Amino acid sequence: RDIGVTGVQTCALPIYDYVAVTPETVGILNADLGIPSDEIRQISLGADHRRFRPDSVTRRLMRERLGFDQSSIIIVYAGRIEPAKRVRELVTAVKLLRQRHADVGLLIIGGGSKGYCELVRDELDSETASRGWSVWLDWVPNAELGAYLCSADIGAWPGNESAVHLEAMACGLPIVIPNLESLADRIEAGNGLATDGSVPDLVSKLDFLIVNPETRMEMGRLGRLKIERDLSWDRIAVRFGERQEREPVA
């Protein structure tokens, strides 16, 4: 299984045998695979801040392509479509929000198990006026993901961790992510909100962002700044190199 581990083979600096990108990965390597802790070093996930960035022209053109009105408030989810991701709950929450805010739309990007995808589609189709407010793309080229994220106003991931959180931040979106200790640092700059993933809590958190446009935009700006300062690939590479030099393997 993919546990987010990179085995480093050659490097000019003293190296560790295993590099993990999340605390959970460290635990799996240590507890499940028996790898000693002193052979593991954790680094942060990051985003390519040059490819993922706010762009007003891209935003306008992508909305035209997707059929969204330029003034609509679009919520985006990108990733695997599976129960642990709580995508169905997100759809339900957005439907409820549309009873208050008719200009809210939903963009879903991703695929998954046939059975769960059918449940999500059924939830979408149960909306009387489903056409025009939601778009679901099973797949997009990774090189184009930034453009799709740019078309949105809010990024929402109700369940589990995703690297797309960071790419959405790089595009200047405020994010709504799971209330997990391992993800707390992603919104510590005031660039997002934590959710328990339930429909009522999603409605509450998303509604706050919808009705407070200035706060929403400021949170997006802070997220972009956090990526540039701390979580760009460039910054992570520099920090990891510095740590390797400080903590060489015996």
PDB file of C-alpha atoms in Angstrom:
ATOM      1  CA  ARG A   1       0.000   0.000   0.000  1.00  0.00           C
ATOM      2  CA  ASP A   2       0.996   3.611  -0.537  1.00  0.00           C
ATOM      3  CA  ILE A   3       2.058   4.999   2.813  1.00  0.00           C
ATOM      4  CA  GLY A   4       3.818   8.108   1.597  1.00  0.00           C
ATOM      5  CA  VAL A   5       7.393   6.886   2.017  1.00  0.00           C
ATOM      6  CA  THR A   6      10.365   7.809  -0.075  1.00  0.00           C
ATOM      7  CA  GLY A   7      13.433   5.595   0.059  1.00  0.00           C
ATOM      8  CA  VAL A   8      16.498   7.792  -0.515  1.00  0.00           C
ATOM      9  CA  GLN A   9      19.336   6.080  -2.355  1.00  0.00           C
ATOM     10  CA  THR A  10      21.917   8.721  -3.227  1.00  0.00           C
ATOM     11  CA  CYS A  11      22.494  12.224  -1.929  1.00  0.00           C
ATOM     12  CA  ALA A  12      25.442  14.541  -1.384  1.00  0.00           C
ATOM     13  CA  LEU A  13      24.410  15.005   2.243  1.00  0.00           C
ATOM     14  CA  PRO A  14      24.305  12.393   5.018  1.00  0.00           C
ATOM     15  CA  ILE A  15      20.956  10.683   4.579  1.00  0.00           C
ATOM     16  CA  TYR A  16      18.265   8.806   6.416  1.00  0.00           C
ATOM     17  CA  ASP A  17      16.949   5.511   5.093  1.00  0.00           C
ATOM     18  CA  TYR A  18      13.296   6.597   5.138  1.00  0.00           C
ATOM     19  CA  VAL A  19      11.547   9.895   4.661  1.00  0.00           C
ATOM     20  CA  ALA A  20       7.922  10.234   5.804  1.00  0.00           C
ATOM     21  CA  VAL A  21       5.524  13.042   4.900  1.00  0.00           C
ATOM     22  CA  THR A  22       2.999  12.740   7.750  1.00  0.00           C
ATOM     23  CA  PRO A  23       3.084  11.759  11.441  1.00  0.00           C
ATOM     24  CA  GLU A  24       0.837   8.812  10.573  1.00  0.00           C
ATOM     25  CA  THR A  25       3.443   7.574   8.111  1.00  0.00           C
ATOM     26  CA  VAL A  26       6.113   7.698  10.810  1.00  0.00           C
ATOM     27  CA  GLY A  27       3.888   5.575  13.032  1.00  0.00           C
ATOM     28  CA  ILE A  28       3.272   3.016  10.285  1.00  0.00           C
ATOM     29  CA  LEU A  29       6.969   2.701   9.519  1.00  0.00           C
ATOM     30  CA  ASN A  30       7.849   2.335  13.174  1.00  0.00           C
ATOM     31  CA  ALA A  31       4.988   0.287  14.614  1.00  0.00           C
ATOM     32  CA  ASP A  32       3.810  -1.766  11.634  1.00  0.00           C
ATOM     33  CA  LEU A  33       7.042  -2.265   9.735  1.00  0.00           C
ATOM     34  CA  GLY A  34       9.487  -2.247  12.644  1.00  0.00           C
ATOM     35  CA  ILE A  35      11.744   0.467  11.254  1.00  0.00           C
ATOM     36  CA  PRO A  36      13.725   2.192  14.033  1.00  0.00           C
ATOM     37  CA  SER A  37      12.699   5.782  14.693  1.00  0.00           C
ATOM     38  CA  ASP A  38      16.255   7.048  14.273  1.00  0.00           C
ATOM     39  CA  GLU A  39      16.196   5.876  10.638  1.00  0.00           C
ATOM     40  CA  ILE A  40      13.086   7.941   9.842  1.00  0.00           C
ATOM     41  CA  ARG A  41      12.841  11.655   9.240  1.00  0.00           C
ATOM     42  CA  GLN A  42       9.585  13.472   8.620  1.00  0.00           C
ATOM     43  CA  ILE A  43       9.216  16.298   6.142  1.00  0.00           C
ATOM     44  CA  SER A  44       6.134  18.314   5.278  1.00  0.00           C
ATOM     45  CA  LEU A  45       3.970  17.905   2.239  1.00  0.00           C
ATOM     46  CA  GLY A  46       4.089  20.991   0.075  1.00  0.00           C
ATOM     47  CA  ALA A  47       2.818  22.627  -3.091  1.00  0.00           C
ATOM     48  CA  ASP A  48       4.335  23.981  -6.269  1.00  0.00           C
ATOM     49  CA  HIS A  49       3.587  27.654  -5.652  1.00  0.00           C
ATOM     50  CA  ARG A  50       4.513  28.586  -9.205  1.00  0.00           C
ATOM     51  CA  ARG A  51       2.016  26.242 -10.849  1.00  0.00           C
ATOM     52  CA  PHE A  52      -0.688  26.601  -8.215  1.00  0.00           C
ATOM     53  CA  ARG A  53      -1.395  30.310  -7.828  1.00  0.00           C
ATOM     54  CA  PRO A  54      -4.280  32.788  -7.979  1.00  0.00           C
ATOM     55  CA  ASP A  55      -5.029  33.995 -11.491  1.00  0.00           C
ATOM     56  CA  SER A  56      -8.081  36.136 -12.269  1.00  0.00           C
ATOM     57  CA  VAL A  57      -7.961  35.479 -16.016  1.00  0.00           C
ATOM     58  CA  THR A  58      -7.748  31.719 -15.516  1.00  0.00           C
ATOM     59  CA  ARG A  59     -10.606  31.938 -13.022  1.00  0.00           C
ATOM     60  CA  ARG A  60     -12.868  33.716 -15.511  1.00  0.00           C
ATOM     61  CA  LEU A  61     -12.059  31.417 -18.419  1.00  0.00           C
ATOM     62  CA  MET A  62     -12.451  28.239 -16.377  1.00  0.00           C
ATOM     63  CA  ARG A  63     -15.816  29.356 -15.059  1.00  0.00           C
ATOM     64  CA  GLU A  64     -16.941  29.953 -18.618  1.00  0.00           C
ATOM     65  CA  ARG A  65     -15.795  26.460 -19.577  1.00  0.00           C
ATOM     66  CA  LEU A  66     -17.540  24.856 -16.603  1.00  0.00           C
ATOM     67  CA  GLY A  67     -20.745  26.855 -17.038  1.00  0.00           C
ATOM     68  CA  PHE A  68     -20.585  28.662 -13.696  1.00  0.00           C
ATOM     69  CA  ASP A  69     -21.717  32.261 -13.417  1.00  0.00           C
ATOM     70  CA  GLN A  70     -18.878  34.670 -12.697  1.00  0.00           C
ATOM     71  CA  SER A  71     -20.629  35.933  -9.558  1.00  0.00           C
ATOM     72  CA  SER A  72     -21.406  32.500  -8.102  1.00  0.00           C
ATOM     73  CA  ILE A  73     -19.680  31.233  -4.966  1.00  0.00           C
ATOM     74  CA  ILE A  74     -18.112  27.925  -5.941  1.00  0.00           C
ATOM     75  CA  ILE A  75     -17.048  25.264  -3.445  1.00  0.00           C
ATOM     76  CA  VAL A  76     -14.515  22.755  -4.760  1.00  0.00           C
ATOM     77  CA  TYR A  77     -13.569  19.242  -3.677  1.00  0.00           C
ATOM     78  CA  ALA A  78     -10.787  17.379  -5.470  1.00  0.00           C
ATOM     79  CA  GLY A  79      -9.595  13.890  -4.574  1.00  0.00           C
ATOM     80  CA  ARG A  80     -10.761  10.324  -4.135  1.00  0.00           C
ATOM     81  CA  ILE A  81     -14.507   9.746  -3.934  1.00  0.00           C
ATOM     82  CA  GLU A  82     -14.853   7.310  -1.052  1.00  0.00           C
ATOM     83  CA  PRO A  83     -16.801   7.130   2.227  1.00  0.00           C
ATOM     84  CA  ALA A  84     -13.878   8.248   4.410  1.00  0.00           C
ATOM     85  CA  LYS A  85     -13.682  11.482   2.411  1.00  0.00           C
ATOM     86  CA  ARG A  86     -17.305  12.369   3.289  1.00  0.00           C
ATOM     87  CA  VAL A  87     -18.093  13.681  -0.184  1.00  0.00           C
ATOM     88  CA  ARG A  88     -21.754  12.696   0.133  1.00  0.00           C
ATOM     89  CA  GLU A  89     -22.024  14.784   3.299  1.00  0.00           C
ATOM     90  CA  LEU A  90     -20.486  17.707   1.432  1.00  0.00           C
ATOM     91  CA  VAL A  91     -23.069  17.410  -1.352  1.00  0.00           C
ATOM     92  CA  THR A  92     -25.886  17.331   1.204  1.00  0.00           C
ATOM     93  CA  ALA A  93     -24.463  20.383   2.968  1.00  0.00           C
ATOM     94  CA  VAL A  94     -24.200  22.366  -0.260  1.00  0.00           C
ATOM     95  CA  LYS A  95     -27.788  21.485  -1.169  1.00  0.00           C
ATOM     96  CA  LEU A  96     -28.932  22.840   2.187  1.00  0.00           C
ATOM     97  CA  LEU A  97     -26.855  25.973   1.708  1.00  0.00           C
ATOM     98  CA  ARG A  98     -28.510  26.563  -1.658  1.00  0.00           C
ATOM     99  CA  GLN A  99     -31.810  26.968   0.145  1.00  0.00           C
ATOM    100  CA  ARG A 100     -30.276  30.113   1.674  1.00  0.00           C
ATOM    101  CA  HIS A 101     -27.885  31.098  -1.101  1.00  0.00           C
ATOM    102  CA  ALA A 102     -29.033  30.338  -4.639  1.00  0.00           C
ATOM    103  CA  ASP A 103     -25.720  31.494  -6.073  1.00  0.00           C
ATOM    104  CA  VAL A 104     -23.697  28.691  -4.436  1.00  0.00           C
ATOM    105  CA  GLY A 105     -22.263  25.995  -6.701  1.00  0.00           C
ATOM    106  CA  LEU A 106     -20.205  22.834  -6.296  1.00  0.00           C
ATOM    107  CA  LEU A 107     -17.264  21.498  -8.305  1.00  0.00           C
ATOM    108  CA  ILE A 108     -16.199  17.907  -7.665  1.00  0.00           C
ATOM    109  CA  ILE A 109     -13.035  16.492  -9.222  1.00  0.00           C
ATOM    110  CA  GLY A 110     -12.185  12.833  -8.765  1.00  0.00           C
ATOM    111  CA  GLY A 111     -13.340   9.269  -9.000  1.00  0.00           C
ATOM    112  CA  GLY A 112     -13.607   6.238  -6.766  1.00  0.00           C
ATOM    113  CA  SER A 113     -15.545   3.081  -6.077  1.00  0.00           C
ATOM    114  CA  LYS A 114     -18.586   2.632  -8.309  1.00  0.00           C
ATOM    115  CA  GLY A 115     -20.988   2.017  -5.431  1.00  0.00           C
ATOM    116  CA  TYR A 116     -20.083   5.113  -3.445  1.00  0.00           C
ATOM    117  CA  CYS A 117     -19.902   7.308  -6.560  1.00  0.00           C
ATOM    118  CA  GLU A 118     -23.446   6.220  -7.386  1.00  0.00           C
ATOM    119  CA  LEU A 119     -24.605   7.262  -3.915  1.00  0.00           C
ATOM    120  CA  VAL A 120     -23.008  10.672  -4.365  1.00  0.00           C
ATOM    121  CA  ARG A 121     -24.550  11.076  -7.822  1.00  0.00           C
ATOM    122  CA  ASP A 122     -27.959  10.123  -6.444  1.00  0.00           C
ATOM    123  CA  GLU A 123     -27.581  12.811  -3.807  1.00  0.00           C
ATOM    124  CA  LEU A 124     -26.690  15.358  -6.488  1.00  0.00           C
ATOM    125  CA  ASP A 125     -29.524  14.303  -8.787  1.00  0.00           C
ATOM    126  CA  SER A 126     -32.105  14.587  -6.012  1.00  0.00           C
ATOM    127  CA  GLU A 127     -31.760  18.358  -6.187  1.00  0.00           C
ATOM    128  CA  THR A 128     -34.693  19.676  -8.230  1.00  0.00           C
ATOM    129  CA  ALA A 129     -32.572  22.161 -10.149  1.00  0.00           C
ATOM    130  CA  SER A 130     -29.326  20.224 -10.132  1.00  0.00           C
ATOM    131  CA  ARG A 131     -28.205  21.334 -13.555  1.00  0.00           C
ATOM    132  CA  GLY A 132     -26.186  24.495 -13.598  1.00  0.00           C
ATOM    133  CA  TRP A 133     -25.107  24.492  -9.959  1.00  0.00           C
ATOM    134  CA  SER A 134     -22.853  21.419  -9.859  1.00  0.00           C
ATOM    135  CA  VAL A 135     -20.133  19.957 -12.057  1.00  0.00           C
ATOM    136  CA  TRP A 136     -18.445  16.593 -11.492  1.00  0.00           C
ATOM    137  CA  LEU A 137     -15.301  15.728 -13.422  1.00  0.00           C
ATOM    138  CA  ASP A 138     -14.041  12.184 -12.958  1.00  0.00           C
ATOM    139  CA  TRP A 139     -10.489  13.187 -13.797  1.00  0.00           C
ATOM    140  CA  VAL A 140      -8.420  16.158 -14.912  1.00  0.00           C
ATOM    141  CA  PRO A 141      -4.730  16.264 -15.908  1.00  0.00           C
ATOM    142  CA  ASN A 142      -2.618  17.250 -12.918  1.00  0.00           C
ATOM    143  CA  ALA A 143      -1.099  20.032 -15.001  1.00  0.00           C
ATOM    144  CA  GLU A 144      -4.573  21.608 -15.203  1.00  0.00           C
ATOM    145  CA  LEU A 145      -5.670  21.075 -11.596  1.00  0.00           C
ATOM    146  CA  GLY A 146      -4.515  24.538 -10.555  1.00  0.00           C
ATOM    147  CA  ALA A 147      -6.772  26.170 -13.128  1.00  0.00           C
ATOM    148  CA  TYR A 148      -9.796  24.271 -11.806  1.00  0.00           C
ATOM    149  CA  LEU A 149      -8.954  25.197  -8.219  1.00  0.00           C
ATOM    150  CA  CYS A 150      -8.597  28.841  -9.280  1.00  0.00           C
ATOM    151  CA  SER A 151     -12.186  28.823 -10.513  1.00  0.00           C
ATOM    152  CA  ALA A 152     -13.482  28.261  -6.972  1.00  0.00           C
ATOM    153  CA  ASP A 153     -13.950  30.436  -3.886  1.00  0.00           C
ATOM    154  CA  ILE A 154     -13.715  27.811  -1.116  1.00  0.00           C
ATOM    155  CA  GLY A 155     -11.992  24.434  -0.865  1.00  0.00           C
ATOM    156  CA  ALA A 156     -13.748  21.771   1.217  1.00  0.00           C
ATOM    157  CA  TRP A 157     -12.398  18.391   2.349  1.00  0.00           C
ATOM    158  CA  PRO A 158     -14.665  17.034   5.123  1.00  0.00           C
ATOM    159  CA  GLY A 159     -12.819  13.762   5.727  1.00  0.00           C
ATOM    160  CA  ASN A 160      -9.215  12.569   5.835  1.00  0.00           C
ATOM    161  CA  GLU A 161      -6.000  14.235   4.783  1.00  0.00           C
ATOM    162  CA  SER A 162      -5.289  15.368   1.225  1.00  0.00           C
ATOM    163  CA  ALA A 163      -2.312  17.040  -0.435  1.00  0.00           C
ATOM    164  CA  VAL A 164      -4.827  19.083  -2.436  1.00  0.00           C
ATOM    165  CA  HIS A 165      -5.440  21.147   0.720  1.00  0.00           C
ATOM    166  CA  LEU A 166      -2.048  22.740   0.113  1.00  0.00           C
ATOM    167  CA  GLU A 167      -2.570  23.240  -3.604  1.00  0.00           C
ATOM    168  CA  ALA A 168      -5.873  24.988  -2.889  1.00  0.00           C
ATOM    169  CA  MET A 169      -4.103  27.211  -0.371  1.00  0.00           C
ATOM    170  CA  ALA A 170      -1.508  28.056  -3.006  1.00  0.00           C
ATOM    171  CA  CYS A 171      -4.372  29.104  -5.300  1.00  0.00           C
ATOM    172  CA  GLY A 172      -5.609  31.511  -2.634  1.00  0.00           C
ATOM    173  CA  LEU A 173      -8.615  29.543  -1.381  1.00  0.00           C
ATOM    174  CA  PRO A 174      -9.730  29.352   2.250  1.00  0.00           C
ATOM    175  CA  ILE A 175     -10.055  25.694   3.173  1.00  0.00           C
ATOM    176  CA  VAL A 176     -12.410  23.648   5.331  1.00  0.00           C
ATOM    177  CA  ILE A 177     -10.618  20.509   6.482  1.00  0.00           C
ATOM    178  CA  PRO A 178     -11.019  17.726   9.083  1.00  0.00           C
ATOM    179  CA  ASN A 179     -10.546  18.630  12.722  1.00  0.00           C
ATOM    180  CA  LEU A 180      -7.489  16.411  13.167  1.00  0.00           C
ATOM    181  CA  GLU A 181      -4.429  17.151  15.267  1.00  0.00           C
ATOM    182  CA  SER A 182      -2.173  16.124  12.386  1.00  0.00           C
ATOM    183  CA  LEU A 183      -3.751  18.793  10.145  1.00  0.00           C
ATOM    184  CA  ALA A 184      -3.958  21.654  12.647  1.00  0.00           C
ATOM    185  CA  ASP A 185      -0.832  23.326  11.283  1.00  0.00           C
ATOM    186  CA  ARG A 186      -2.428  23.715   7.849  1.00  0.00           C
ATOM    187  CA  ILE A 187      -4.883  26.306   9.125  1.00  0.00           C
ATOM    188  CA  GLU A 188      -2.902  27.779  12.008  1.00  0.00           C
ATOM    189  CA  ALA A 189      -2.328  30.959   9.993  1.00  0.00           C
ATOM    190  CA  GLY A 190      -6.044  31.716  10.084  1.00  0.00           C
ATOM    191  CA  ASN A 191      -6.500  30.531   6.512  1.00  0.00           C
ATOM    192  CA  GLY A 192      -9.211  27.953   7.071  1.00  0.00           C
ATOM    193  CA  LEU A 193     -11.695  26.248   9.354  1.00  0.00           C
ATOM    194  CA  ALA A 194     -11.804  22.792  10.948  1.00  0.00           C
ATOM    195  CA  THR A 195     -14.891  20.600  10.665  1.00  0.00           C
ATOM    196  CA  ASP A 196     -16.046  17.376  12.265  1.00  0.00           C
ATOM    197  CA  GLY A 197     -17.360  16.315   8.850  1.00  0.00           C
ATOM    198  CA  SER A 198     -21.021  16.198   9.824  1.00  0.00           C
ATOM    199  CA  VAL A 199     -23.597  17.876   7.601  1.00  0.00           C
ATOM    200  CA  PRO A 200     -24.660  20.458  10.244  1.00  0.00           C
ATOM    201  CA  ASP A 201     -21.068  21.457  10.954  1.00  0.00           C
ATOM    202  CA  LEU A 202     -20.230  21.684   7.254  1.00  0.00           C
ATOM    203  CA  VAL A 203     -23.255  23.906   6.697  1.00  0.00           C
ATOM    204  CA  SER A 204     -22.155  26.133   9.579  1.00  0.00           C
ATOM    205  CA  LYS A 205     -18.535  26.482   8.470  1.00  0.00           C
ATOM    206  CA  LEU A 206     -19.311  26.961   4.782  1.00  0.00           C
ATOM    207  CA  ASP A 207     -22.114  29.424   5.518  1.00  0.00           C
ATOM    208  CA  PHE A 208     -19.701  31.536   7.564  1.00  0.00           C
ATOM    209  CA  LEU A 209     -17.361  31.796   4.585  1.00  0.00           C
ATOM    210  CA  ILE A 210     -20.191  32.470   2.149  1.00  0.00           C
ATOM    211  CA  VAL A 211     -21.703  35.372   4.095  1.00  0.00           C
ATOM    212  CA  ASN A 212     -18.339  36.957   4.983  1.00  0.00           C
ATOM    213  CA  PRO A 213     -16.633  37.681   1.657  1.00  0.00           C
ATOM    214  CA  GLU A 214     -13.933  39.936   3.083  1.00  0.00           C
ATOM    215  CA  THR A 215     -12.974  37.323   5.678  1.00  0.00           C
ATOM    216  CA  ARG A 216     -13.048  34.641   2.982  1.00  0.00           C
ATOM    217  CA  MET A 217     -10.670  36.592   0.768  1.00  0.00           C
ATOM    218  CA  GLU A 218      -8.332  37.420   3.650  1.00  0.00           C
ATOM    219  CA  MET A 219      -8.188  33.765   4.687  1.00  0.00           C
ATOM    220  CA  GLY A 220      -7.298  32.867   1.105  1.00  0.00           C
ATOM    221  CA  ARG A 221      -4.532  35.463   1.103  1.00  0.00           C
ATOM    222  CA  LEU A 222      -3.118  34.085   4.357  1.00  0.00           C
ATOM    223  CA  GLY A 223      -3.151  30.550   2.948  1.00  0.00           C
ATOM    224  CA  ARG A 224      -1.197  31.623  -0.121  1.00  0.00           C
ATOM    225  CA  LEU A 225       1.282  33.438   2.110  1.00  0.00           C
ATOM    226  CA  LYS A 226       1.763  30.336   4.270  1.00  0.00           C
ATOM    227  CA  ILE A 227       2.590  28.276   1.192  1.00  0.00           C
ATOM    228  CA  GLU A 228       5.103  30.844  -0.056  1.00  0.00           C
ATOM    229  CA  ARG A 229       6.802  31.192   3.329  1.00  0.00           C
ATOM    230  CA  ASP A 230       6.681  27.660   4.712  1.00  0.00           C
ATOM    231  CA  LEU A 231       5.198  25.009   2.429  1.00  0.00           C
ATOM    232  CA  SER A 232       6.438  25.610  -1.078  1.00  0.00           C
ATOM    233  CA  TRP A 233       8.577  22.834  -2.514  1.00  0.00           C
ATOM    234  CA  ASP A 234      11.527  25.240  -2.486  1.00  0.00           C
ATOM    235  CA  ARG A 235      11.198  25.993   1.237  1.00  0.00           C
ATOM    236  CA  ILE A 236      10.733  22.339   2.173  1.00  0.00           C
ATOM    237  CA  ALA A 237      13.811  21.307   0.189  1.00  0.00           C
ATOM    238  CA  VAL A 238      15.919  23.970   1.909  1.00  0.00           C
ATOM    239  CA  ARG A 239      14.696  23.019   5.395  1.00  0.00           C
ATOM    240  CA  PHE A 240      15.246  19.321   4.800  1.00  0.00           C
ATOM    241  CA  GLY A 241      18.757  19.950   3.547  1.00  0.00           C
ATOM    242  CA  GLU A 242      19.537  22.094   6.587  1.00  0.00           C
ATOM    243  CA  ARG A 243      18.190  19.411   8.932  1.00  0.00           C
ATOM    244  CA  GLN A 244      20.249  16.730   7.252  1.00  0.00           C
ATOM    245  CA  GLU A 245      23.363  18.795   7.798  1.00  0.00           C
ATOM    246  CA  ARG A 246      22.488  19.395  11.470  1.00  0.00           C
ATOM    247  CA  GLU A 247      21.507  15.789  12.222  1.00  0.00           C
ATOM    248  CA  PRO A 248      23.741  13.453  10.218  1.00  0.00           C
ATOM    249  CA  VAL A 249      23.250   9.747  10.605  1.00  0.00           C
ATOM    250  CA  ALA A 250      25.980   8.053  12.628  1.00  0.00           C
TER     251      ALA A 250
END
